[in-house]
Tab-separated table of C-alpha atoms and ligand atoms in Angstrom:
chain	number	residue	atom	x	y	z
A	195	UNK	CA	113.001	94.501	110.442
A	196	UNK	CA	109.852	96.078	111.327
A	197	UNK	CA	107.783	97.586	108.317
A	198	UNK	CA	108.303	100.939	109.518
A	199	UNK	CA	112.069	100.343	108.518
A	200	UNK	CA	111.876	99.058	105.099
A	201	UNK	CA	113.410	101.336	102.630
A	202	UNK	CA	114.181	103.623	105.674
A	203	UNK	CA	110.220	104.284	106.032
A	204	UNK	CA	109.841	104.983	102.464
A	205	UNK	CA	106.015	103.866	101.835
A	206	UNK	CA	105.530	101.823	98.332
A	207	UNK	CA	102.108	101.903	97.139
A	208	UNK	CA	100.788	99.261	94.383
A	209	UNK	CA	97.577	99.999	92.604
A	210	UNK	CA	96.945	96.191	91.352
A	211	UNK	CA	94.160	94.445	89.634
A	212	UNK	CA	95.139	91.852	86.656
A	213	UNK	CA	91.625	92.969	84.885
A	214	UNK	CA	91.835	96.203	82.587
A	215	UNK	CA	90.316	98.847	82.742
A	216	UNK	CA	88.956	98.836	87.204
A	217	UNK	CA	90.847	101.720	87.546
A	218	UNK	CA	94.130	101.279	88.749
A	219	UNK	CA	95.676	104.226	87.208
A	220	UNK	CA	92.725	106.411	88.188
A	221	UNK	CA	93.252	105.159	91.780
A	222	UNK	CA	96.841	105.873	91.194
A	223	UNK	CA	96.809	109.174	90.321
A	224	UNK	CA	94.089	110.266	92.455
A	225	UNK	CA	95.368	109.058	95.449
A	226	UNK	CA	98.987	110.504	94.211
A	227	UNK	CA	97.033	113.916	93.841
A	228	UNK	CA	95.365	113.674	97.217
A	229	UNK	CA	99.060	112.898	99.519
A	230	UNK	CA	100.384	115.305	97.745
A	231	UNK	CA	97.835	118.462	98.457
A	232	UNK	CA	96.903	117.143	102.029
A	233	UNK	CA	93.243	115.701	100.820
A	234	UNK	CA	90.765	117.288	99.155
A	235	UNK	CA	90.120	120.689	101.907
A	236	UNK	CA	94.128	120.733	101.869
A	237	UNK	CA	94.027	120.885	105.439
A	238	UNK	CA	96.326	117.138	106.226
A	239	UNK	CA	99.729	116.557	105.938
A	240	UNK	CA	101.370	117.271	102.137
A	241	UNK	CA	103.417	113.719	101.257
A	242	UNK	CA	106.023	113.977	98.875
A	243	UNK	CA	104.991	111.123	96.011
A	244	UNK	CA	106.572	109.648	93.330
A	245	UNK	CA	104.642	107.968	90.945
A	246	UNK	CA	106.230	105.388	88.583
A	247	UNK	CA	104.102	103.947	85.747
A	248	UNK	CA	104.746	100.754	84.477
A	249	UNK	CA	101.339	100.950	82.910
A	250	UNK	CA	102.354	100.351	78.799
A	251	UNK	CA	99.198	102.672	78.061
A	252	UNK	CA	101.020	105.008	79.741
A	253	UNK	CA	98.040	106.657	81.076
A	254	UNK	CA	99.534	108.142	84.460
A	255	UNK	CA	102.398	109.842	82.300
A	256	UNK	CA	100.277	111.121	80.415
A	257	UNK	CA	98.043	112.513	83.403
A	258	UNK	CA	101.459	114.393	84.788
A	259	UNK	CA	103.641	115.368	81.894
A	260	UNK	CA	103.460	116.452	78.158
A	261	UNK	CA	104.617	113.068	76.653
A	262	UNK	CA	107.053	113.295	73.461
A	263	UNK	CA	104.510	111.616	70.556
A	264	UNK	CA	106.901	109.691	68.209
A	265	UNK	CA	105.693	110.172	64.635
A	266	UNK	CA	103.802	107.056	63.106
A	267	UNK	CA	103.858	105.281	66.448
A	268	UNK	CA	101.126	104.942	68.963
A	269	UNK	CA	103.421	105.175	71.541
A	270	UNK	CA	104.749	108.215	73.568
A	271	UNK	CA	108.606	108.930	74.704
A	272	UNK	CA	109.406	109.790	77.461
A	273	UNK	CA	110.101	114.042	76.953
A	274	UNK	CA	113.625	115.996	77.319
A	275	UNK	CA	114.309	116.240	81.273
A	276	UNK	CA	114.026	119.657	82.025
A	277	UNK	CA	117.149	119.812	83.781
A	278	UNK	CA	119.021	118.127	81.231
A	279	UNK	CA	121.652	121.111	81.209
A	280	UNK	CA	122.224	121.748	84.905
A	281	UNK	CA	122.430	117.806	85.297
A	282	UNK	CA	125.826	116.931	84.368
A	283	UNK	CA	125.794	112.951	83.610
A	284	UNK	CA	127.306	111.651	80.881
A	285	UNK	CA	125.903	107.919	81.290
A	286	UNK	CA	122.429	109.589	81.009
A	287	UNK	CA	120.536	111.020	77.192
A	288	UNK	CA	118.384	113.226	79.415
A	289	UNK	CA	115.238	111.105	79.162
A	290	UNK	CA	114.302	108.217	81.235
A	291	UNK	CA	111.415	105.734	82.141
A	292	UNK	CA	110.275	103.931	85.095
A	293	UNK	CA	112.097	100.717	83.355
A	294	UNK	CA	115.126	102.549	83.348
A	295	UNK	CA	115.238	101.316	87.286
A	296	UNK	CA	115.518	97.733	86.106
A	297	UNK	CA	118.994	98.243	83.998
A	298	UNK	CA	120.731	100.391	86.763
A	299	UNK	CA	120.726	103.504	84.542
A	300	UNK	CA	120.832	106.487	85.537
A	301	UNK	CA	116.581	107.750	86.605
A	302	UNK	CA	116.143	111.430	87.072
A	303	UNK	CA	112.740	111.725	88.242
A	304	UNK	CA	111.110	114.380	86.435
A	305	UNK	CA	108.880	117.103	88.316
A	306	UNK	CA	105.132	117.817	87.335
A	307	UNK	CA	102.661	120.596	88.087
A	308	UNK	CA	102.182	119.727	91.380
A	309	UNK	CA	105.063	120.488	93.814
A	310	UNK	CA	104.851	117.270	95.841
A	311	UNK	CA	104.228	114.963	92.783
A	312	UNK	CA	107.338	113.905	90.593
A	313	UNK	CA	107.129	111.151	87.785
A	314	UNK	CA	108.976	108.570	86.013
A	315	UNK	CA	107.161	107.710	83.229
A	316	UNK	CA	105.907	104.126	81.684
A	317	UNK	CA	107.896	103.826	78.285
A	318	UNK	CA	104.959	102.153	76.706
A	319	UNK	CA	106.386	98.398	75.418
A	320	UNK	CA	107.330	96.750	78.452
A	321	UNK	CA	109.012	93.688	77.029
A	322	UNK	CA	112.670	94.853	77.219
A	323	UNK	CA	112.159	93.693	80.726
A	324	UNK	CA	112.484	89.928	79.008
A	325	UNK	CA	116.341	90.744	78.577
A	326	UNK	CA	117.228	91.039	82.246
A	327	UNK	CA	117.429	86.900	82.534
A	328	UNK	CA	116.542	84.080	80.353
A	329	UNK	CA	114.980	82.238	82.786
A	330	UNK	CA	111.972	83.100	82.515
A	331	UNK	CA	110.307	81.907	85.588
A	332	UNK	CA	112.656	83.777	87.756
A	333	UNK	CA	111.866	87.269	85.971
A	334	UNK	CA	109.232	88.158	88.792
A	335	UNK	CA	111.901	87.399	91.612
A	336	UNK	CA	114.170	89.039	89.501
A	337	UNK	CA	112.198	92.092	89.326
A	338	UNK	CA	111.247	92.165	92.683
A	339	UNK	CA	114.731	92.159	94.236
A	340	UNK	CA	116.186	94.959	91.652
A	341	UNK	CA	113.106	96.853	92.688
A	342	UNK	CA	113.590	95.936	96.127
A	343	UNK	CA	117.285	97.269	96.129
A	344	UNK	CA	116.381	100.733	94.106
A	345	UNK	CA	113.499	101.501	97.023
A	346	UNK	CA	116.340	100.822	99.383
A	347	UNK	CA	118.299	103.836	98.380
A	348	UNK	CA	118.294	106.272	101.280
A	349	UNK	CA	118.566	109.261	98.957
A	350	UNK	CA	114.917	108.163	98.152
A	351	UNK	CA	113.493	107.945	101.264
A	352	UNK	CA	114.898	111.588	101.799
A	353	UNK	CA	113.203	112.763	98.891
A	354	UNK	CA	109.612	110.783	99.001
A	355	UNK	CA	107.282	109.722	101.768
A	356	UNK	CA	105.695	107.518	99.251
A	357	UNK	CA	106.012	105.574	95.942
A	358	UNK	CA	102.931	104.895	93.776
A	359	UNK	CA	103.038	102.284	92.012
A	360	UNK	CA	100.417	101.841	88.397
A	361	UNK	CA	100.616	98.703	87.138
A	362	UNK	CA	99.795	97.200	83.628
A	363	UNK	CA	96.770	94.761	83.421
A	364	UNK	CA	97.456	91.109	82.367
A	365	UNK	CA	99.825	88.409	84.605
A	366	UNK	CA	103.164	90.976	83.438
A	367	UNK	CA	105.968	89.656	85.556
A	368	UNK	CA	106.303	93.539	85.937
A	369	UNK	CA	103.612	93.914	87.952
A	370	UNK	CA	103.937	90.977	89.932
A	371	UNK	CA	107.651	91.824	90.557
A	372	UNK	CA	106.509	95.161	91.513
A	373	UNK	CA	104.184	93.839	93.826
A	374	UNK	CA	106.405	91.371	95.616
A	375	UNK	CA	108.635	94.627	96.365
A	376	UNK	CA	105.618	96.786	97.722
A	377	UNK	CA	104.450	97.658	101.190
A	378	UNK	CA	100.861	98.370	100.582
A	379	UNK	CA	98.912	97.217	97.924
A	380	UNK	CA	95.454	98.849	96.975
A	381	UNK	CA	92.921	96.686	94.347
A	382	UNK	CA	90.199	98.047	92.396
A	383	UNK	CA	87.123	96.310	91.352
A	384	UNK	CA	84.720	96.802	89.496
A	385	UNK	CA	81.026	94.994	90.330
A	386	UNK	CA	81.154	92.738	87.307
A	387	UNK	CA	81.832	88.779	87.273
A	388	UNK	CA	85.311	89.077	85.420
A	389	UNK	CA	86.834	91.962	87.834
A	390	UNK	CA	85.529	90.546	91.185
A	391	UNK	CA	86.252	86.837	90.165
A	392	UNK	CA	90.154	87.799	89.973
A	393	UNK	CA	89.608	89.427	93.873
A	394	UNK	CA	90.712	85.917	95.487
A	395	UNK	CA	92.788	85.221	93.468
A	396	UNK	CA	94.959	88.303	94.367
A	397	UNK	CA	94.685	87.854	97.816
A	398	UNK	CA	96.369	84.466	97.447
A	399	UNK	CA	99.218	85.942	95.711
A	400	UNK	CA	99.316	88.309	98.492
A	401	UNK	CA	99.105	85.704	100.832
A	402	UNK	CA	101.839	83.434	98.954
A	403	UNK	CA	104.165	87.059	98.903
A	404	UNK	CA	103.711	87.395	102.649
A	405	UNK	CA	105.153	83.976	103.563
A	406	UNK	CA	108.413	84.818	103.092
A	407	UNK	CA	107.306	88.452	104.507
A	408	UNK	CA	106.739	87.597	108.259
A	409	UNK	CA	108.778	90.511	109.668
A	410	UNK	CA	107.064	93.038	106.891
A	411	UNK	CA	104.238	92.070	105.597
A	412	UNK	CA	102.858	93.235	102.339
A	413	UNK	CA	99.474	95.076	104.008
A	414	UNK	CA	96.105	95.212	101.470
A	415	UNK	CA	94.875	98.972	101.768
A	416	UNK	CA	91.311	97.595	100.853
A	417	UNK	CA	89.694	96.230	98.024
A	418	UNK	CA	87.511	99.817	96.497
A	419	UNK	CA	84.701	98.920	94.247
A	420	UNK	CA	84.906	101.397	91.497
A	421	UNK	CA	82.570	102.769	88.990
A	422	UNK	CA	79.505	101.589	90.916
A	423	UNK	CA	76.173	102.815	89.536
A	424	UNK	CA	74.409	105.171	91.417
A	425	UNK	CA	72.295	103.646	93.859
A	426	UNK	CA	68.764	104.417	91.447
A	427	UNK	CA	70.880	102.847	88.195
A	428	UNK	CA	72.461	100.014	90.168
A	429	UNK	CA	71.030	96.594	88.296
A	430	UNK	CA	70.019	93.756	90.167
A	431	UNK	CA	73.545	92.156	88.338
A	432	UNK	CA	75.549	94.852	90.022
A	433	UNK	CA	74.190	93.911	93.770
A	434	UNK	CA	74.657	90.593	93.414
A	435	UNK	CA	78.400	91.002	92.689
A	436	UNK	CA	79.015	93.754	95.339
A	437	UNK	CA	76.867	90.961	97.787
A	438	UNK	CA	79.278	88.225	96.552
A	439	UNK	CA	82.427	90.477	97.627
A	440	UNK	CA	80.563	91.937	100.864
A	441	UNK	CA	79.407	88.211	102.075
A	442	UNK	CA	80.992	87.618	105.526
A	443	UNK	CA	81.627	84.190	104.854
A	444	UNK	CA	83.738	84.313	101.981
A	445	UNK	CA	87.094	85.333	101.276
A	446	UNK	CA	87.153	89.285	100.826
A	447	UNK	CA	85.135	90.699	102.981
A	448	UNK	CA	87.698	91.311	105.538
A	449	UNK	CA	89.475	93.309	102.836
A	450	UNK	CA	86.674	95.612	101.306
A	451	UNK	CA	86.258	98.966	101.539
A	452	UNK	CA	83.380	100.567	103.667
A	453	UNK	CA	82.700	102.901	100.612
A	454	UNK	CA	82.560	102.979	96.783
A	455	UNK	CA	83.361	105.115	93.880
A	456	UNK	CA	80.747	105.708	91.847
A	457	UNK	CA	80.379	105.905	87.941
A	458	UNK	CA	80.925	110.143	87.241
A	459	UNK	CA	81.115	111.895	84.428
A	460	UNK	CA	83.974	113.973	86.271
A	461	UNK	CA	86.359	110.780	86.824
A	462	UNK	CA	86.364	110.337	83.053
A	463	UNK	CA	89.264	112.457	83.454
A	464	UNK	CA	91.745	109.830	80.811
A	465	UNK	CA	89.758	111.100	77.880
A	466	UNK	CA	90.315	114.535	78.204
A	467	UNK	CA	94.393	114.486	79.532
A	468	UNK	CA	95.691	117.478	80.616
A	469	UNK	CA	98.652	118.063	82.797
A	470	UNK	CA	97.783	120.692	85.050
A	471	UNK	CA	96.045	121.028	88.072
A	472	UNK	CA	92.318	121.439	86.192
A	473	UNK	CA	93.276	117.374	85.387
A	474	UNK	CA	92.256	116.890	88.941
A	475	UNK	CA	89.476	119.168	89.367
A	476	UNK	CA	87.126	116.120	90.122
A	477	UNK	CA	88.921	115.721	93.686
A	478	UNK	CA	86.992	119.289	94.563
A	479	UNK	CA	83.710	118.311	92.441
A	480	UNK	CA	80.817	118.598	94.806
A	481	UNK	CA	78.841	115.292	94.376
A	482	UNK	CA	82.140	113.527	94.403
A	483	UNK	CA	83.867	114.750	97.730
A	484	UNK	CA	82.404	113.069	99.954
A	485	UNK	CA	83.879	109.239	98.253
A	486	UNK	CA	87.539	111.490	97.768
A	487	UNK	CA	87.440	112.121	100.947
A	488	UNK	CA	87.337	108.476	102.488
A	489	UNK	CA	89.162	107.796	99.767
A	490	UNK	CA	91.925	109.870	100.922
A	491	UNK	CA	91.596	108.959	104.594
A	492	UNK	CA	91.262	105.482	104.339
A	493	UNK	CA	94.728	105.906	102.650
A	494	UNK	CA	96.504	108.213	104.658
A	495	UNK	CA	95.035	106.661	108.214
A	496	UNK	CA	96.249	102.473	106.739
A	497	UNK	CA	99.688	103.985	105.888
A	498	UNK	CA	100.793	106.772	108.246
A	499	UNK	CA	97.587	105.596	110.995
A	500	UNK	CA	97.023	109.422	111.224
A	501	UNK	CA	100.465	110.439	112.133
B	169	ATP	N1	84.579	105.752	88.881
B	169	ATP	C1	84.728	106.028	87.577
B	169	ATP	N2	83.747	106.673	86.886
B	169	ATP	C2	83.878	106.953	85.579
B	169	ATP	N3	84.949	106.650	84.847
B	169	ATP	C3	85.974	106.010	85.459
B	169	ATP	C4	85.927	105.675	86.852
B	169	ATP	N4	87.094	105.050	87.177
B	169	ATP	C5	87.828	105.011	86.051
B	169	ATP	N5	87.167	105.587	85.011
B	169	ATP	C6	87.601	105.696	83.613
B	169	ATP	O1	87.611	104.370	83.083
B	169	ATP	C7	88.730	104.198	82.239
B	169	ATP	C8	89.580	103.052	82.773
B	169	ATP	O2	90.108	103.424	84.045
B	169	ATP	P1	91.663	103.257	84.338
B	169	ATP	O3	92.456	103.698	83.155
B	169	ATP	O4	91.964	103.910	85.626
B	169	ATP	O5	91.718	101.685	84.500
B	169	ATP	P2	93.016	100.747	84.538
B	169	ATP	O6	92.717	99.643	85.470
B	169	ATP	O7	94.225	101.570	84.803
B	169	ATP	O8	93.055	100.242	83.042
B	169	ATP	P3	94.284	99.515	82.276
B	169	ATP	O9	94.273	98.123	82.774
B	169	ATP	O10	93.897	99.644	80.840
B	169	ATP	O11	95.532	100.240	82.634
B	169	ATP	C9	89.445	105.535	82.171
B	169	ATP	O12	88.999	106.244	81.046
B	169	ATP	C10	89.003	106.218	83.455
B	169	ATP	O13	89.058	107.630	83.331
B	170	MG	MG1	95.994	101.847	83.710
């Protein structure tokens, strides 16, 4: 099987980093913003994306929907699908989260703003995932393979060019399950020890992933060093960790990005949620095209290779 056949062409898109905080949901949704509108002049192709958070901060729900608070809880529910009604299911309470996948229940993805974007969202607490075997050390292959099957639904790859993927922080067995089930994986760094330190180590999982992969391997989109000082403000800390990751002779410098994103106001976008299309407004911002637009085709030229 070539890559071009798994799940029937359907594209699966992890935004991975074990650190907290790099910016893997910002990726996420960005880049989820950017398939879906044809970049940021509109002018390429509009992907259809799903985006499934497994993130228990549930930060990309909370970028695409109006999340259902639950009183004296600092966790959100998933809200009242909107086509509850017309869907006739009885198996199904009309509200479901990207977990849901894991238990074969029913998942009715639910749409957003944004006509080419639909959502399952994270349902915060991830550790009902501990039920699905008692072994622990086979819960990442056991995740994988469930996840594996669900992307191999051809409904899906009717409905989606692409699956984005936002992962929790932390060694979850979610998120490496998710990312043994991927087909491109895209890492976030951000120029401090801590955050570039756990670079190689990633790429060795990758590499472990891909040896039972030969026929479809799991490809690294880049490695995008993210909220980089502007050039005047970088310290003399921050070049010698974007050095370290940029030296030819070590181990990631085949992987990194020709560009950065920079530390803007404008991407501080999780502080001030909103689910409309003013959420995104930074895509358009004028100091910060430019990076959104690599951004964007770095994506959509490793994945589709401008087709
Ligand atoms: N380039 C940037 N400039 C300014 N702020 C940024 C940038 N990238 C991300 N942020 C902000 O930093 C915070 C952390 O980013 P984000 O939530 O994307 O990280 P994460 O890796 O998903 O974190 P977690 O591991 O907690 O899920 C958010 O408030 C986000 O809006
Ligand atoms: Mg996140």
């Amino acid at each position: 099987m070539s890559s071009a056949e798994m799940y029937n062409g359907l594209k699966v898109l992890s935004s991975y980093h074990r650190k907290g905080g790099v910016g893997k949901t910002f990726l996420a949704s960005t880049i989820a913003y950017l398939l879906a509108t044809g970049g940021p002049d509109g002018t390429g192709k509009k992907r259809r994306v799903l985006v499934l958070d497994y993130d228990s901060q549930q930060d990309s729900s909370k970028a695409f929907l109006q999340m259902d608070a639950i009183p004296g809880d600092d966790e959100y529910a998933a809200p009242t699908h909107p086509d509850y009604k017309e869907i006739n299911d009885p198996d199904w309470p009309g509200r479901n989260t990207s977990t849901d996948i894991l238990f074969d229940s029913p998942v009715y993805e639910y749409p957003t703003a944004f006509e080419g974007i639909k959502v399952l969202p994270s349902e915060g607490n991830v550790d009902r995932v501990l039920a699905l075997t008692p072994q622990s050390e086979r819960l990442v292959s056991t995740i994988t393979s469930h996840m594996k099957d669900w992307f191999s639904i051809p409904d899906l790859a009717e409905d989606y060019d692409i699956i984005i993927v936002d992962n929790p922080p932390s060694k979850s067995p979610v998120s490496a399950g998710l990312l043994g089930a991927a087909t491109h994986v895209i890492i976030p760094t951000e120029p401090e020890y801590d955050s570039i330190d756990g670079v190689p180590m990633l790429l060795n999982r990758i590499d472990r992933i891909n040896e039972d992969r030969t026929d479809n391997p799991l490809e690294v989109l880049g490695v995008i060093p993210n909220k980089v000082q502007s050039k005047s403000k970088l310290t003399q800390k921050d070049r010698i960790a974007l050095s370290k990751l940029y030296d030819k002779n070590g181990p990631t410098a085949a992987y990194m990005s020709q560009f950065w994103l920079t530390q803007r106001n404008c991407y501080r976008v999780m502080e001030r949620p909103s689910v409309d299309e003013s959420h995104f407004n930074y895509v358009h911002n004028h100091y910060a095209i430019d990076e959104m637009t690599k951004l964007y085709q770095l994506v959509e030229n490793k994945i589709w290779g401008g087709k």
